PDB file of C-alpha atoms in Angstrom:
ATOM      1  CA  GLN G   1      94.497  81.413  35.008  1.00 86.00           C
ATOM      2  CA  VAL G   2      97.134  78.981  36.242  1.00 89.00           C
ATOM      3  CA  GLN G   3      99.856  80.828  38.081  1.00 94.00           C
ATOM      4  CA  LEU G   4     102.518  80.464  40.754  1.00 97.00           C
ATOM      5  CA  VAL G   5     103.975  83.524  42.461  1.00 97.00           C
ATOM      6  CA  GLU G   6     106.890  83.273  44.861  1.00 97.00           C
ATOM      7  CA  SER G   7     107.907  85.758  47.523  1.00 97.00           C
ATOM      8  CA  GLY G   8     109.961  85.940  50.691  1.00 98.00           C
ATOM      9  CA  GLY G   9     113.508  85.839  49.400  1.00 98.00           C
ATOM     10  CA  GLY G  10     116.171  88.222  50.585  1.00 98.00           C
ATOM     11  CA  SER G  11     119.698  88.737  51.825  1.00 98.00           C
ATOM     12  CA  VAL G  12     120.507  87.281  55.242  1.00 98.00           C
ATOM     13  CA  GLN G  13     123.451  86.200  57.363  1.00 98.00           C
ATOM     14  CA  GLN G  14     124.535  82.613  57.859  1.00 98.00           C
ATOM     15  CA  GLY G  15     122.417  81.008  60.575  1.00 98.00           C
ATOM     16  CA  ASP G  16     119.383  83.218  59.913  1.00 98.00           C
ATOM     17  CA  SER G  17     115.949  82.077  58.790  1.00 98.00           C
ATOM     18  CA  LEU G  18     113.633  82.928  55.906  1.00 98.00           C
ATOM     19  CA  ARG G  19     110.201  81.764  54.854  1.00 98.00           C
ATOM     20  CA  LEU G  20     109.377  81.538  51.176  1.00 98.00           C
ATOM     21  CA  SER G  21     105.790  81.621  49.981  1.00 98.00           C
ATOM     22  CA  CYS G  22     104.267  80.415  46.735  1.00 98.00           C
ATOM     23  CA  VAL G  23     100.703  81.472  46.025  1.00 97.00           C
ATOM     24  CA  VAL G  24      99.059  79.262  43.420  1.00 96.00           C
ATOM     25  CA  SER G  25      95.936  79.803  41.366  1.00 95.00           C
ATOM     26  CA  GLY G  26      94.041  77.806  38.797  1.00 93.00           C
ATOM     27  CA  PHE G  27      94.509  74.351  40.287  1.00 91.00           C
ATOM     28  CA  ASN G  28      93.911  72.380  43.458  1.00 89.00           C
ATOM     29  CA  LEU G  29      96.831  71.785  45.843  1.00 90.00           C
ATOM     30  CA  ASP G  30      95.281  68.446  46.801  1.00 89.00           C
ATOM     31  CA  GLU G  31      95.665  67.116  43.280  1.00 90.00           C
ATOM     32  CA  TRP G  32      99.128  68.258  42.250  1.00 94.00           C
ATOM     33  CA  ALA G  33     102.750  67.706  43.154  1.00 96.00           C
ATOM     34  CA  ILE G  34     104.246  70.992  44.337  1.00 96.00           C
ATOM     35  CA  GLY G  35     107.876  71.648  44.943  1.00 96.00           C
ATOM     36  CA  TRP G  36     110.651  74.088  45.624  1.00 98.00           C
ATOM     37  CA  PHE G  37     113.680  73.995  43.346  1.00 98.00           C
ATOM     38  CA  ARG G  38     116.774  76.168  43.392  1.00 98.00           C
ATOM     39  CA  GLN G  39     119.396  77.121  40.873  1.00 98.00           C
ATOM     40  CA  VAL G  40     122.745  78.862  40.921  1.00 97.00           C
ATOM     41  CA  PRO G  41     124.458  80.122  37.773  1.00 93.00           C
ATOM     42  CA  GLY G  42     126.225  77.374  35.880  1.00 95.00           C
ATOM     43  CA  LYS G  43     124.461  74.540  37.696  1.00 95.00           C
ATOM     44  CA  GLU G  44     121.352  72.514  37.051  1.00 94.00           C
ATOM     45  CA  ARG G  45     118.140  73.265  38.821  1.00 95.00           C
ATOM     46  CA  GLU G  46     117.981  71.205  42.028  1.00 96.00           C
ATOM     47  CA  GLU G  47     114.994  69.707  43.822  1.00 97.00           C
ATOM     48  CA  VAL G  48     114.951  71.111  47.346  1.00 98.00           C
ATOM     49  CA  SER G  49     111.661  70.053  48.890  1.00 98.00           C
ATOM     50  CA  CYS G  50     108.366  68.811  47.515  1.00 97.00           C
ATOM     51  CA  ILE G  51     104.971  67.602  48.596  1.00 97.00           C
ATOM     52  CA  ASN G  52     102.668  65.306  46.687  1.00 95.00           C
ATOM     53  CA  GLY G  53      99.243  66.822  47.341  1.00 91.00           C
ATOM     54  CA  ARG G  54      97.490  63.624  46.378  1.00 91.00           C
ATOM     55  CA  ASP G  55      99.129  61.270  48.873  1.00 91.00           C
ATOM     56  CA  GLY G  56     100.868  63.677  51.249  1.00 92.00           C
ATOM     57  CA  ARG G  57     104.398  62.358  50.770  1.00 95.00           C
ATOM     58  CA  ILE G  58     107.156  64.859  51.394  1.00 97.00           C
ATOM     59  CA  TYR G  59     110.698  64.998  50.050  1.00 98.00           C
ATOM     60  CA  TYR G  60     113.789  66.912  51.165  1.00 98.00           C
ATOM     61  CA  VAL G  61     117.178  66.882  49.529  1.00 98.00           C
ATOM     62  CA  ASP G  62     119.753  65.639  52.047  1.00 98.00           C
ATOM     63  CA  SER G  63     121.522  68.997  52.307  1.00 98.00           C
ATOM     64  CA  VAL G  64     118.422  70.697  53.771  1.00 98.00           C
ATOM     65  CA  LYS G  65     117.002  67.939  55.986  1.00 98.00           C
ATOM     66  CA  ASP G  66     116.402  69.122  59.561  1.00 97.00           C
ATOM     67  CA  ARG G  67     116.785  72.753  58.428  1.00 98.00           C
ATOM     68  CA  PHE G  68     113.957  73.323  55.918  1.00 98.00           C
ATOM     69  CA  THR G  69     110.255  72.602  56.326  1.00 98.00           C
ATOM     70  CA  ILE G  70     107.671  72.530  53.561  1.00 98.00           C
ATOM     71  CA  SER G  71     104.012  73.136  54.347  1.00 96.00           C
ATOM     72  CA  THR G  72     100.761  74.097  52.686  1.00 95.00           C
ATOM     73  CA  ASP G  73      97.828  76.324  53.565  1.00 94.00           C
ATOM     74  CA  LYS G  74      94.991  75.108  51.411  1.00 91.00           C
ATOM     75  CA  ALA G  75      92.674  77.906  52.480  1.00 93.00           C
ATOM     76  CA  GLU G  76      95.210  80.418  51.164  1.00 94.00           C
ATOM     77  CA  ASN G  77      96.326  78.275  48.183  1.00 94.00           C
ATOM     78  CA  THR G  78      99.878  78.745  49.367  1.00 96.00           C
ATOM     79  CA  ILE G  79     102.877  76.546  49.946  1.00 97.00           C
ATOM     80  CA  TYR G  80     105.686  77.602  52.216  1.00 98.00           C
ATOM     81  CA  LEU G  81     109.321  76.739  52.641  1.00 98.00           C
ATOM     82  CA  LYS G  82     110.601  77.627  56.088  1.00 98.00           C
ATOM     83  CA  MET G  83     114.389  77.769  55.917  1.00 98.00           C
ATOM     84  CA  SER G  84     116.392  77.804  59.142  1.00 98.00           C
ATOM     85  CA  SER G  85     120.102  77.714  59.931  1.00 98.00           C
ATOM     86  CA  LEU G  86     120.826  79.045  56.478  1.00 98.00           C
ATOM     87  CA  LYS G  87     124.248  78.412  54.993  1.00 98.00           C
ATOM     88  CA  THR G  88     126.132  80.243  52.276  1.00 98.00           C
ATOM     89  CA  GLU G  89     125.619  77.237  50.002  1.00 97.00           C
ATOM     90  CA  ASP G  90     121.855  77.817  50.182  1.00 98.00           C
ATOM     91  CA  THR G  91     122.342  80.936  48.075  1.00 98.00           C
ATOM     92  CA  ALA G  92     120.312  80.499  44.887  1.00 98.00           C
ATOM     93  CA  VAL G  93     117.206  81.539  43.034  1.00 98.00           C
ATOM     94  CA  TYR G  94     114.336  79.510  44.472  1.00 98.00           C
ATOM     95  CA  TYR G  95     111.495  78.458  42.209  1.00 98.00           C
ATOM     96  CA  CYS G  96     108.089  77.036  42.938  1.00 98.00           C
ATOM     97  CA  ALA G  97     106.896  74.331  40.542  1.00 97.00           C
ATOM     98  CA  ALA G  98     103.785  72.259  40.046  1.00 96.00           C
ATOM     99  CA  HIS G  99     102.648  69.324  37.934  1.00 95.00           C
ATOM    100  CA  PRO G 100     100.062  66.565  38.254  1.00 93.00           C
ATOM    101  CA  PRO G 101     101.807  63.863  40.287  1.00 91.00           C
ATOM    102  CA  LEU G 102     103.551  61.018  38.497  1.00 91.00           C
ATOM    103  CA  ARG G 103     103.613  57.488  39.893  1.00 90.00           C
ATOM    104  CA  GLY G 104     106.636  56.922  42.076  1.00 88.00           C
ATOM    105  CA  ARG G 105     107.555  60.590  42.404  1.00 91.00           C
ATOM    106  CA  VAL G 106     106.995  63.145  45.119  1.00 93.00           C
ATOM    107  CA  CYS G 107     108.401  66.120  43.236  1.00 94.00           C
ATOM    108  CA  PRO G 108     107.013  67.647  40.074  1.00 94.00           C
ATOM    109  CA  PRO G 109     108.921  66.377  37.035  1.00 92.00           C
ATOM    110  CA  VAL G 110     110.857  68.877  34.960  1.00 90.00           C
ATOM    111  CA  LEU G 111     108.824  68.655  31.789  1.00 90.00           C
ATOM    112  CA  SER G 112     107.523  71.114  29.247  1.00 91.00           C
ATOM    113  CA  ARG G 113     104.132  71.202  30.963  1.00 92.00           C
ATOM    114  CA  THR G 114     105.532  71.794  34.431  1.00 95.00           C
ATOM    115  CA  LEU G 115     104.369  75.106  35.828  1.00 96.00           C
ATOM    116  CA  TRP G 116     107.011  77.442  37.237  1.00 97.00           C
ATOM    117  CA  GLY G 117     107.035  80.667  39.143  1.00 97.00           C
ATOM    118  CA  ARG G 118     109.496  83.424  38.288  1.00 97.00           C
ATOM    119  CA  GLY G 119     111.716  82.711  41.259  1.00 97.00           C
ATOM    120  CA  THR G 120     112.895  84.586  44.314  1.00 98.00           C
ATOM    121  CA  GLN G 121     116.536  85.248  45.173  1.00 98.00           C
ATOM    122  CA  VAL G 122     117.974  84.015  48.449  1.00 98.00           C
ATOM    123  CA  THR G 123     121.440  85.242  49.343  1.00 98.00           C
ATOM    124  CA  VAL G 124     123.218  84.018  52.472  1.00 98.00           C
ATOM    125  CA  SER G 125     126.447  85.716  53.464  1.00 98.00           C
ATOM    126  CA  SER G 126     129.030  84.652  56.028  1.00 96.00           C
TER     127      SER G 126
END
């Protein structure tokens, strides 16, 4: 069964750190594009950080560069998003997504066949 399950969200203070986890099953991390997206009410889902398992390229949205780090543990079929120096504007529901990689892209495309987890809430207060 193909599945993505996120965990690790929570409520923290500005400047704190969190590590999100996404355990995947049913496909090989080496062959897919995996990414973290986030969404706040009333806004579109935003690409945060992704890794193309096939070629190893990594992407970060500018607002999280030097603060967030994406990584994978292939033995555990898990991808992580280590978030440091959190800001109030990082508050969102964070989703894990996966799709076979498309030419020219690092992140999974938002298509009907894209796989999504249920999301985990991250709340950063000042």
